Tab-separated table of C-alpha atoms and ligand atoms in Angstrom:
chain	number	residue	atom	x	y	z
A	1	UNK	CA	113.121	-11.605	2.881
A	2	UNK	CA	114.810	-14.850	3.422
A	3	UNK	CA	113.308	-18.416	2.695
A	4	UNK	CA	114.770	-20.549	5.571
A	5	UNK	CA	114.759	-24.146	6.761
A	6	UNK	CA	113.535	-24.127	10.206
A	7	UNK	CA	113.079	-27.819	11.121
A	8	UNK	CA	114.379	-30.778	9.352
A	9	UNK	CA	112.905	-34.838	10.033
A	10	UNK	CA	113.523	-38.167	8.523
A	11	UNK	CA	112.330	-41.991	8.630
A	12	UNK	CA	114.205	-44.675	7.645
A	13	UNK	CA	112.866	-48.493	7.895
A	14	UNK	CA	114.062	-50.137	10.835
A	15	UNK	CA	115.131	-53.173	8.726
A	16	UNK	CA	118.483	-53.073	7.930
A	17	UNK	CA	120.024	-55.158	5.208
A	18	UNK	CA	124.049	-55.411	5.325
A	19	UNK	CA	126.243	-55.794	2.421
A	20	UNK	CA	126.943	-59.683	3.909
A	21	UNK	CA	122.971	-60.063	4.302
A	22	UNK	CA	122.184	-58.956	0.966
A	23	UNK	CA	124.535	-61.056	-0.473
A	24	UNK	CA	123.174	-64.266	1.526
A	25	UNK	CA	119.182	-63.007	1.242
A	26	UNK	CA	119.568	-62.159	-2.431
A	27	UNK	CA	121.813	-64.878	-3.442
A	28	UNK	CA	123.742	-62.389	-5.540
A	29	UNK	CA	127.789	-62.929	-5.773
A	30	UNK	CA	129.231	-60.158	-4.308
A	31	UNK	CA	131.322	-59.651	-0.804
A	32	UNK	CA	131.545	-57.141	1.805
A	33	UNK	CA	134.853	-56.367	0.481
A	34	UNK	CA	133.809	-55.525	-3.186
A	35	UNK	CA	130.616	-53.274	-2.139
A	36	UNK	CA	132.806	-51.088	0.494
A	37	UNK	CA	135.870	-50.598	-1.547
A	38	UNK	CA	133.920	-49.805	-4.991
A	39	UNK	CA	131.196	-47.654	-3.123
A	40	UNK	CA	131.328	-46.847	0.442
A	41	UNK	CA	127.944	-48.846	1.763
A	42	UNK	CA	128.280	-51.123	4.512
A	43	UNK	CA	124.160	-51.272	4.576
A	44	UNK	CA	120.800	-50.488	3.957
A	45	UNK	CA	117.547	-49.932	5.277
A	46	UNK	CA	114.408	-51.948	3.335
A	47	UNK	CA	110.880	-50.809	3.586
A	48	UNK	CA	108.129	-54.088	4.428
A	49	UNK	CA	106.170	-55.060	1.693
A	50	UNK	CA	103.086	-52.975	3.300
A	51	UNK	CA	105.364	-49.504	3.254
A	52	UNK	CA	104.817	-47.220	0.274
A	53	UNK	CA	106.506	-44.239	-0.308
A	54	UNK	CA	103.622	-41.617	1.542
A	55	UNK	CA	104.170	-44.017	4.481
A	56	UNK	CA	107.876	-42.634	4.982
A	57	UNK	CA	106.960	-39.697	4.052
A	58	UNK	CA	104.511	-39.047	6.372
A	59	UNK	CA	106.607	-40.573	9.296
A	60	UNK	CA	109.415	-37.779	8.767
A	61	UNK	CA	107.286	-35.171	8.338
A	62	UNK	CA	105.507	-36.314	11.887
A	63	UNK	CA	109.181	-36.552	13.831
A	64	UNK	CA	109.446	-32.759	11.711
A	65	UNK	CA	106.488	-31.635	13.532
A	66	UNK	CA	107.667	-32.900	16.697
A	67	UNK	CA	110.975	-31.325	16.624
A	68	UNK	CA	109.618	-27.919	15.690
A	69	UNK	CA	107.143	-28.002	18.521
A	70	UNK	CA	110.096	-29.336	20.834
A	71	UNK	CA	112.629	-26.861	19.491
A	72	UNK	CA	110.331	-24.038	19.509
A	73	UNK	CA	111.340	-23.145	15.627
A	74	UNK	CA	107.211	-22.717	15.622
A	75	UNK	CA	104.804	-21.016	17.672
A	76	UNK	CA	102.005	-23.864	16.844
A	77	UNK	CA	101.456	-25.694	19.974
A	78	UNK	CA	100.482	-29.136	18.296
A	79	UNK	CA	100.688	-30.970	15.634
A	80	UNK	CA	97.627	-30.182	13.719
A	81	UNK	CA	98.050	-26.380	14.053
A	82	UNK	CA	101.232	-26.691	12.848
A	83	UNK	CA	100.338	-28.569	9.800
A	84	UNK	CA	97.164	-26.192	9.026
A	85	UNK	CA	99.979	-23.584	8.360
A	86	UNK	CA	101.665	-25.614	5.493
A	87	UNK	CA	101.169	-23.258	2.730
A	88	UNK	CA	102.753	-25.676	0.123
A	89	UNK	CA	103.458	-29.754	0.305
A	90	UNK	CA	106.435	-30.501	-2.556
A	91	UNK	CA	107.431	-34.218	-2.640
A	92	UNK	CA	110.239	-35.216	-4.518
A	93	UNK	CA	110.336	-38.872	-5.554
A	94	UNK	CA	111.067	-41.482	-8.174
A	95	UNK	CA	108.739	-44.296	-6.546
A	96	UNK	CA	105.413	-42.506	-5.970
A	97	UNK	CA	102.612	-44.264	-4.232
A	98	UNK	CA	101.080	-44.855	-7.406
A	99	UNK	CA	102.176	-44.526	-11.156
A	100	UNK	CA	100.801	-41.269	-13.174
A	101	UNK	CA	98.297	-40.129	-10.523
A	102	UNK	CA	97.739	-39.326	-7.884
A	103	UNK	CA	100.310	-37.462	-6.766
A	104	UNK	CA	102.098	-38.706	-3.505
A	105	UNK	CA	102.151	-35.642	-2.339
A	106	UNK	CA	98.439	-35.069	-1.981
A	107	UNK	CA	98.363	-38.866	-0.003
A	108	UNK	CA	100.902	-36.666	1.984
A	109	UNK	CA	98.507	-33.565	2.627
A	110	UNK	CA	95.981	-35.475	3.560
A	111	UNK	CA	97.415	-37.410	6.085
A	112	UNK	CA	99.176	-34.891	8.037
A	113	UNK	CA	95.784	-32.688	8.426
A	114	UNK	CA	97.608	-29.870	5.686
A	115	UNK	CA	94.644	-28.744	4.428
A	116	UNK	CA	95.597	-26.023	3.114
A	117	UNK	CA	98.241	-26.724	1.168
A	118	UNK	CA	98.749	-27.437	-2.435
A	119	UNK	CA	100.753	-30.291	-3.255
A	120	UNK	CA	102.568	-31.874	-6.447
A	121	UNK	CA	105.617	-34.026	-6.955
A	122	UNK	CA	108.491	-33.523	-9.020
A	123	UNK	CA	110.584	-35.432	-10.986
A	124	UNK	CA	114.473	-34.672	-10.931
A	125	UNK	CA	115.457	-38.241	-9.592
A	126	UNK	CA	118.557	-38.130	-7.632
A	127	UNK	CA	118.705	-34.389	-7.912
A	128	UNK	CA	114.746	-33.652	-6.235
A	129	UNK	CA	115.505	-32.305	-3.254
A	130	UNK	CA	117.916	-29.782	-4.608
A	131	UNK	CA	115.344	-28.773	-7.337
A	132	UNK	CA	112.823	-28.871	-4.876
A	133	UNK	CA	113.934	-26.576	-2.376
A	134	UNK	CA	114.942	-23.847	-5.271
A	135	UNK	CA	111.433	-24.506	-6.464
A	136	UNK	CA	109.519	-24.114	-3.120
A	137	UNK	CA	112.107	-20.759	-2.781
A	138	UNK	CA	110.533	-19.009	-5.866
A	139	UNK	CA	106.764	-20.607	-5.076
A	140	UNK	CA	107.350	-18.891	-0.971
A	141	UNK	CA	109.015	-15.661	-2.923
A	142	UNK	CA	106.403	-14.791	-5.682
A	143	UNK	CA	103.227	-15.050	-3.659
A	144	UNK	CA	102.702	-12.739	-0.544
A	145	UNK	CA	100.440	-15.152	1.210
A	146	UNK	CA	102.418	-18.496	1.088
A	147	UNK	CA	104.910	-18.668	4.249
A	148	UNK	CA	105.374	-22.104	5.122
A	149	UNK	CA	105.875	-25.357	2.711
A	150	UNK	CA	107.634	-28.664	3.216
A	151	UNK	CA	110.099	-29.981	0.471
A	152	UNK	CA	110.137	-33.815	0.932
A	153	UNK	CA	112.183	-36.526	-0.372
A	154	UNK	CA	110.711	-40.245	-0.326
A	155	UNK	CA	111.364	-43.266	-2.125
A	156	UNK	CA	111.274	-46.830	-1.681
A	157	UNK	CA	113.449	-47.385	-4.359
A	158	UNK	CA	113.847	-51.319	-3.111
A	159	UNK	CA	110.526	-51.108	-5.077
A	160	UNK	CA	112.504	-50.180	-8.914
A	161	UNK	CA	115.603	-52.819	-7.920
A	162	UNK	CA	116.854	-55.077	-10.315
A	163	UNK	CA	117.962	-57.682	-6.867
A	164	UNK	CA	119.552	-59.710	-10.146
A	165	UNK	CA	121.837	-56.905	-10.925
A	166	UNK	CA	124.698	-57.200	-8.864
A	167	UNK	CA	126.188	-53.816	-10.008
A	168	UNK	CA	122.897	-51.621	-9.200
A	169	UNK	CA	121.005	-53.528	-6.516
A	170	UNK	CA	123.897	-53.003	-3.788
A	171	UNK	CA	123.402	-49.202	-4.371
A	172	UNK	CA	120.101	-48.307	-3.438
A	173	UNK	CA	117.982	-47.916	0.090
A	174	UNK	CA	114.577	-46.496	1.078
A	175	UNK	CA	114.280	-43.730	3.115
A	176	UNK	CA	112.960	-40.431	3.806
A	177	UNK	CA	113.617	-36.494	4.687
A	178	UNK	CA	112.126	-33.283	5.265
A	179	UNK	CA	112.447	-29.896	6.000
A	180	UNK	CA	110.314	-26.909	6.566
A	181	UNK	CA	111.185	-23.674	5.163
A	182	UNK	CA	109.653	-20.854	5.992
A	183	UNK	CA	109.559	-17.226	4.430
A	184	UNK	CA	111.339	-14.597	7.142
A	185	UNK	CA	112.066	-11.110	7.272
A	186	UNK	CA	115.873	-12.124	7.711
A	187	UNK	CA	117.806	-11.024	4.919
A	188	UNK	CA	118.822	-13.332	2.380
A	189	UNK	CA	122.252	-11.323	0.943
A	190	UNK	CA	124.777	-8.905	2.251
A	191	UNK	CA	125.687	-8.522	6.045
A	192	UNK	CA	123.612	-11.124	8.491
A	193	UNK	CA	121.978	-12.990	5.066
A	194	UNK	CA	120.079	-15.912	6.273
A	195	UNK	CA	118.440	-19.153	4.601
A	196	UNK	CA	118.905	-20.275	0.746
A	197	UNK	CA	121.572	-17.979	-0.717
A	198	UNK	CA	121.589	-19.725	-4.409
A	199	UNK	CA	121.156	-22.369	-6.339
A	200	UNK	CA	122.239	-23.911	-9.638
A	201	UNK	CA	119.913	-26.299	-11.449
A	202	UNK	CA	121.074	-28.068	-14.519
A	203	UNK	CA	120.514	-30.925	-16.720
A	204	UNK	CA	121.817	-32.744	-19.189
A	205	UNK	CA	118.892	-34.907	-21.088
A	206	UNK	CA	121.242	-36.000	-23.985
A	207	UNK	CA	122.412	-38.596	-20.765
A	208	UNK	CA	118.751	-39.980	-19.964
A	209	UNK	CA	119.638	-43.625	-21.018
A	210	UNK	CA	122.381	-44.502	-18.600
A	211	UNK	CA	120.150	-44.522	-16.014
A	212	UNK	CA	116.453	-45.210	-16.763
A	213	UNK	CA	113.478	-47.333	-15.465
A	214	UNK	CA	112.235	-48.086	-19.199
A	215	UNK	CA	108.772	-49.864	-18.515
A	216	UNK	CA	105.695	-48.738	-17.487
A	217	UNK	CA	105.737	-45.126	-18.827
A	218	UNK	CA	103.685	-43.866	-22.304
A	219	UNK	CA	107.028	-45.128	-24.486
A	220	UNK	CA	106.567	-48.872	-23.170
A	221	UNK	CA	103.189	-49.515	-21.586
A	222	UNK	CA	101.733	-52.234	-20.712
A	223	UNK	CA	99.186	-53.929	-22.709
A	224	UNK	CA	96.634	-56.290	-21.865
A	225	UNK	CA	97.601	-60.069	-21.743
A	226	UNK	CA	101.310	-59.461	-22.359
A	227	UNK	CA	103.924	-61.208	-20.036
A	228	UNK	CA	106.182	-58.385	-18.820
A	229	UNK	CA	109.683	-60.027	-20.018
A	230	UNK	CA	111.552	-56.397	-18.809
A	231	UNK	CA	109.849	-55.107	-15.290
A	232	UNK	CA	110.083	-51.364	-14.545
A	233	UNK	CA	113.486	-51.750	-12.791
A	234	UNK	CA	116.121	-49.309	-12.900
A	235	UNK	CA	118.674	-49.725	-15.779
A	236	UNK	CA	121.926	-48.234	-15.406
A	237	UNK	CA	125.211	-47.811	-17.036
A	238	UNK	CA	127.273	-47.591	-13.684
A	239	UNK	CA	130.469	-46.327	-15.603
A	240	UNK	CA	128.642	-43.545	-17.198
A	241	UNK	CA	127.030	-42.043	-14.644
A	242	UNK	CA	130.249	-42.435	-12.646
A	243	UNK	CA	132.306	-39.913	-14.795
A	244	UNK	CA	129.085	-37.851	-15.411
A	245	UNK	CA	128.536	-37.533	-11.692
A	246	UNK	CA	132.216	-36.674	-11.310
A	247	UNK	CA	132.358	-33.848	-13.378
A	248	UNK	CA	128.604	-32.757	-12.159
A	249	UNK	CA	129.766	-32.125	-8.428
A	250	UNK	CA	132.707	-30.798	-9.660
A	251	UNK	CA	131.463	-28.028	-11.420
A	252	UNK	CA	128.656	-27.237	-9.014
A	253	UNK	CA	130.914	-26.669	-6.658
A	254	UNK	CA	133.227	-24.664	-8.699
A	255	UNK	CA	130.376	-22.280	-9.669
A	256	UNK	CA	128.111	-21.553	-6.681
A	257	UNK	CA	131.475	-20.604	-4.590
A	258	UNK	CA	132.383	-18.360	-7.880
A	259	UNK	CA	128.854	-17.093	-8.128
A	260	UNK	CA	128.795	-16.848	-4.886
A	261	UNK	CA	132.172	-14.745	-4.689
A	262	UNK	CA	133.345	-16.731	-1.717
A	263	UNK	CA	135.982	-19.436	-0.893
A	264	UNK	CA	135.617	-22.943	-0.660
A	265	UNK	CA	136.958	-22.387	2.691
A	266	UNK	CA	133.716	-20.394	3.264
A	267	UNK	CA	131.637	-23.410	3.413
A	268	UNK	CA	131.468	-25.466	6.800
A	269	UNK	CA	130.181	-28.645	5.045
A	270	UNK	CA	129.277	-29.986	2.182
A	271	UNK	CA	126.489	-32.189	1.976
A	272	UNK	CA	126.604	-34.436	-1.097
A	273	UNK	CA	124.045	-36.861	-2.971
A	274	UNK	CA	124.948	-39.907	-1.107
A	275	UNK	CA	125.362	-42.573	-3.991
A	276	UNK	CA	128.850	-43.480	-4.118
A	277	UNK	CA	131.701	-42.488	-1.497
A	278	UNK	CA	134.602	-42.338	-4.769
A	279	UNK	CA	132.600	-39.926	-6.737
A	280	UNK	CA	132.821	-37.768	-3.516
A	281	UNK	CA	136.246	-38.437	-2.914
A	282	UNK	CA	137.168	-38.305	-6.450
A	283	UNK	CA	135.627	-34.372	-6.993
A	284	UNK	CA	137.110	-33.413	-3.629
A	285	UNK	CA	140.522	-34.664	-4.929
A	286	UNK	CA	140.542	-32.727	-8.385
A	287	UNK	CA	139.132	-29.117	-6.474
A	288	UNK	CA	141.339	-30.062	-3.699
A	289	UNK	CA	138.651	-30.100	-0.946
A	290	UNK	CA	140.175	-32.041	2.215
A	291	UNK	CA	137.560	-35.061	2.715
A	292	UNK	CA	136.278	-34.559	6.219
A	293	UNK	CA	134.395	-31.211	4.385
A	294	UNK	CA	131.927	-33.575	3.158
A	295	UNK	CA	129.050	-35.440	5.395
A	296	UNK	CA	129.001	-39.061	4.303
A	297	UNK	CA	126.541	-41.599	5.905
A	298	UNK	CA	126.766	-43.201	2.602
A	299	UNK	CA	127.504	-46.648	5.333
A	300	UNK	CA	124.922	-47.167	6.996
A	301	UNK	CA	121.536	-46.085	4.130
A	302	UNK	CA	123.314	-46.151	0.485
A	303	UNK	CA	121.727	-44.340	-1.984
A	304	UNK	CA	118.375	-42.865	-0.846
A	305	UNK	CA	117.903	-41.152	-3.947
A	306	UNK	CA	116.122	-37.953	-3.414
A	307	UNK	CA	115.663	-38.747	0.611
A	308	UNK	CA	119.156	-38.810	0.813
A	309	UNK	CA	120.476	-35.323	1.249
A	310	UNK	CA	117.026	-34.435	3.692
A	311	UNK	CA	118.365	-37.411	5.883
A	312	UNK	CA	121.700	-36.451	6.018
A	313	UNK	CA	120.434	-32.333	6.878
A	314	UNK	CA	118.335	-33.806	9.753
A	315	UNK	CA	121.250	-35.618	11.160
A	316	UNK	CA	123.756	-33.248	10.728
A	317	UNK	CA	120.486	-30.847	12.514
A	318	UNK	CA	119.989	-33.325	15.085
A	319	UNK	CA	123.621	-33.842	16.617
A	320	UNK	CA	124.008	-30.310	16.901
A	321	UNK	CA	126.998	-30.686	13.884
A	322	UNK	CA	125.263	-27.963	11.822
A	323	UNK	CA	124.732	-24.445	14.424
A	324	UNK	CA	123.068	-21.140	13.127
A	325	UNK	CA	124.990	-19.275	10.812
A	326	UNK	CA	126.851	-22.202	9.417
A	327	UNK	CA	127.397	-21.821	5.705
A	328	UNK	CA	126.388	-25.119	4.409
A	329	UNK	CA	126.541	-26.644	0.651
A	330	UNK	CA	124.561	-29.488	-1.090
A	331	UNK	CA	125.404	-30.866	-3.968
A	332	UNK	CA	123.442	-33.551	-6.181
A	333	UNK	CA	123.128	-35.657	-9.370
A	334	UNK	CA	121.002	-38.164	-11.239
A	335	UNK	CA	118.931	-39.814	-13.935
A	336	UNK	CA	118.079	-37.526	-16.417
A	337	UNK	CA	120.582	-36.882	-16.018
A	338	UNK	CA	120.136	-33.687	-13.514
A	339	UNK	CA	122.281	-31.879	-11.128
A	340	UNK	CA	122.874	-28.637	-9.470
A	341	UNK	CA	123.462	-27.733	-5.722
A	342	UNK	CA	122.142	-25.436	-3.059
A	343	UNK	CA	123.788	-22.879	-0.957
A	344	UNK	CA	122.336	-22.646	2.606
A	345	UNK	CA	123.010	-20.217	5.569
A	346	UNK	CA	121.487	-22.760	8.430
B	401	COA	N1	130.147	-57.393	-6.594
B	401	COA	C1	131.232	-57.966	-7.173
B	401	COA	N2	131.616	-57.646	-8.406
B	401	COA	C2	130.910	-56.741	-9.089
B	401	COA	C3	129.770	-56.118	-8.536
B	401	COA	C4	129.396	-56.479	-7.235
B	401	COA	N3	128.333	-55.945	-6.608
B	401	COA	N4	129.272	-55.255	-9.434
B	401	COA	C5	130.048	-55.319	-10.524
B	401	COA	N5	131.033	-56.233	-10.316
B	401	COA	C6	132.102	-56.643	-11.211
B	401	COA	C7	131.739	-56.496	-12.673
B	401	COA	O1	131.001	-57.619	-13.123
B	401	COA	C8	133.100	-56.389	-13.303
B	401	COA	O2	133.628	-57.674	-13.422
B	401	COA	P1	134.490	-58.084	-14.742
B	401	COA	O3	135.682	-57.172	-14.735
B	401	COA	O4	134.813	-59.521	-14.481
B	401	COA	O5	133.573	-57.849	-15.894
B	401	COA	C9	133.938	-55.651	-12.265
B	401	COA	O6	133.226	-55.790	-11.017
B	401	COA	C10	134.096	-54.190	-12.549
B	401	COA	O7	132.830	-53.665	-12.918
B	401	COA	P2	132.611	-52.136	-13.170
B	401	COA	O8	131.219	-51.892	-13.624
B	401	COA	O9	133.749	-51.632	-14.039
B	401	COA	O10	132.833	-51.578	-11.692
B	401	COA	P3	133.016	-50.099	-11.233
B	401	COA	O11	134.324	-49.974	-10.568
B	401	COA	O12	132.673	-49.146	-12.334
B	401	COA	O13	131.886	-49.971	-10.135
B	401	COA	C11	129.688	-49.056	-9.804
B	401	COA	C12	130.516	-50.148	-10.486
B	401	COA	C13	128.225	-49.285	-10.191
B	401	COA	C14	129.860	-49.191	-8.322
B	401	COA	C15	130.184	-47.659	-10.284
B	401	COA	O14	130.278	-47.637	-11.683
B	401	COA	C16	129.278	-46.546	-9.825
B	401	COA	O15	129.113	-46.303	-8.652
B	401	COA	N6	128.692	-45.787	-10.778
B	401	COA	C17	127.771	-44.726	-10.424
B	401	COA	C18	126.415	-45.318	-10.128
B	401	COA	C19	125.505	-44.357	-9.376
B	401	COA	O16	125.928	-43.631	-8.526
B	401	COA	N7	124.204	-44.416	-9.717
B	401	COA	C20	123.204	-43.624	-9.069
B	401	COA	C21	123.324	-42.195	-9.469
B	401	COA	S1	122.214	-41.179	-8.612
């Protein structure tokens, strides 16, 4: 039994805010120059005030549907049939719809006509779409009537921006992906294996403060009349999370090629957690992984968060750069802190 991703879809807002633009718009001082050299982002897209993070979501799982009906990955003619065979919905996000409940996912179900599906959101920041696609693996694996689910990651993260903090705000973009995995006899090991091979999960809560939205939760609520003097904005210490992310994609892929009992050389691509272009280039360096083994669109969306790796899988998907069989690697990181990685035969 293999659990395999058999369509892939994304949205992205069409607006699209360049480094030069943001530092105009947003009156922040910062160049071109600085944001490029220190990161890797030449832009990013901005949801309009109206879009929420279901919205996205619900536009990439549409253009999934399409290109699964198109492609012929399912034997569901439309739309709606298609979506009545969702077993599971699992959103991964860090700007839900609304705070505490309900859960974006269920906005999600309902909208696409999955009804019958159960749906929840998780929680692993940066690192949800990894965690979510081991999680949907063992959900698809344990029961013998779930086959299909979609892992999803959304987030309008424009939404949690500090636009006064000239370090964060150039870092972050809204955006959505998703795939649909679905449970197959393939097999997943030995000779022919097919679909998620591993994964490693991790975390490292002692980190939580360097990066942290600290208002709005059951620690700092809000309370009637108050003036909010700190809004729920992310808070991050970008030097911390820098060496912690270093060492986190390091090691993750270090161990799923040695738990894997393959080479590096193995792996066709490597699809990292697109948040900064020198944390990439900095693991690569120390393992001694040539750079053009890593997908970066880190240019044109900067960090997506969650969305990120989803967007970059239904690129890679859609330009024909990923072909059956390929041996592909994600790799991921963020508040929590988490991390971990996924090993995929496509
Ligand atoms: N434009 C111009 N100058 C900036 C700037 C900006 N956007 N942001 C910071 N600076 C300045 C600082 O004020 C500082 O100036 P000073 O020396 O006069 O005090 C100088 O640049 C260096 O700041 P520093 O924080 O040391 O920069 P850095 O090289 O560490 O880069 C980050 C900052 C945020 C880009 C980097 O630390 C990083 O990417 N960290 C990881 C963050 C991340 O990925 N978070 C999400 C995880 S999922």
């Amino acid at each position: 039994m293999a659990i395999e991703i058999i369509a892939t879809g994304r949205a992205v807002p069409l607006r699209r805010l360049t480094n030069d633009d943001l530092a105009k718009q947003k009156q922040i001082d910062t160049s071109d120059e600085w944001i490029r050299s220190h990161t890797g982002i030449g832009a990013r897209h901005i949801a309009d005030d109206s879009t929420a993070c279901s919205d996205l979501a619900v536009e990439a799982v549409k253009n999934l549907f399409s290109r699964a009906i198109e492609t012929g990955a399912v034997g569901e003619k439309t739309p709606e049939e298609l979506a009545r065979t969702v077993d599971f919905i699992l959103l991964a996000t860090s700007t839900q719809d609304y705070y505490s409940h309900p859960s974006t996912s269920c906005i999600v179900q309902d909208r696409i006509g999955a009804v019958n599906a159960a749906a929840m959101d998780i929680t692993a920041a940066c690192s949800g779409f990894i965690y979510g696609l081991e999680t949907v693996a063992g959900l698809l694996g344990i029961s013998g009537k779930r086959k299909r689910a979609l892992v999803i990651g959304s987030e309008v993260l424009s939404r949690i921006t500090d636009w006064n903090d000239r370090a964060s705000c150039i870092l972050f973009g809204d955006g959505a992906g998703a795939v649909l995995v679905e449970k197959t006899a393939a097999p997943s090991e030995g000779e022919g294996r097919r679909g998620l091979v591993r994964s490693i999960l991790a975390a490292d809560g002692s980190g939580a403060e360097h990066l942290m939205v600290r208002r709005g939760g059951s620690r700092n609520p809000y309370r009637a009349g108050e003036v909010v003097d700190i809004p729920p904005h992310v808070d991050m210490d970008g030097q911390a999370v820098y060496y912690f992310a270093v060492k986190a994609v390091t090691d993750t892929i270090k161990n799923l090629v040695q738990e894997d009992g393959i080479s590096i050389d193995d792996v066709d691509i490597i699809i990292p957690h697109q948040a900064n272009a020198r944390i990439v280039n900095a693991a690569g360096k120390r393992i001694g992984i040539p750079e053009k083994k890593f997908y970066l669109n880190i240019d044109e969306y900067a960090n997506t968060s969650s969305a990120s790796i989803p967007i970059a899988l239904d690129e890679l998907a859609g330009n024909g750069k990923i072909a059956r069989g390929n041996l592909i690697m994600t790799v991921g990181f963020g508040a929590g802190l988490t991390y971990g990685g996924n090993l995929i035969v496509w």
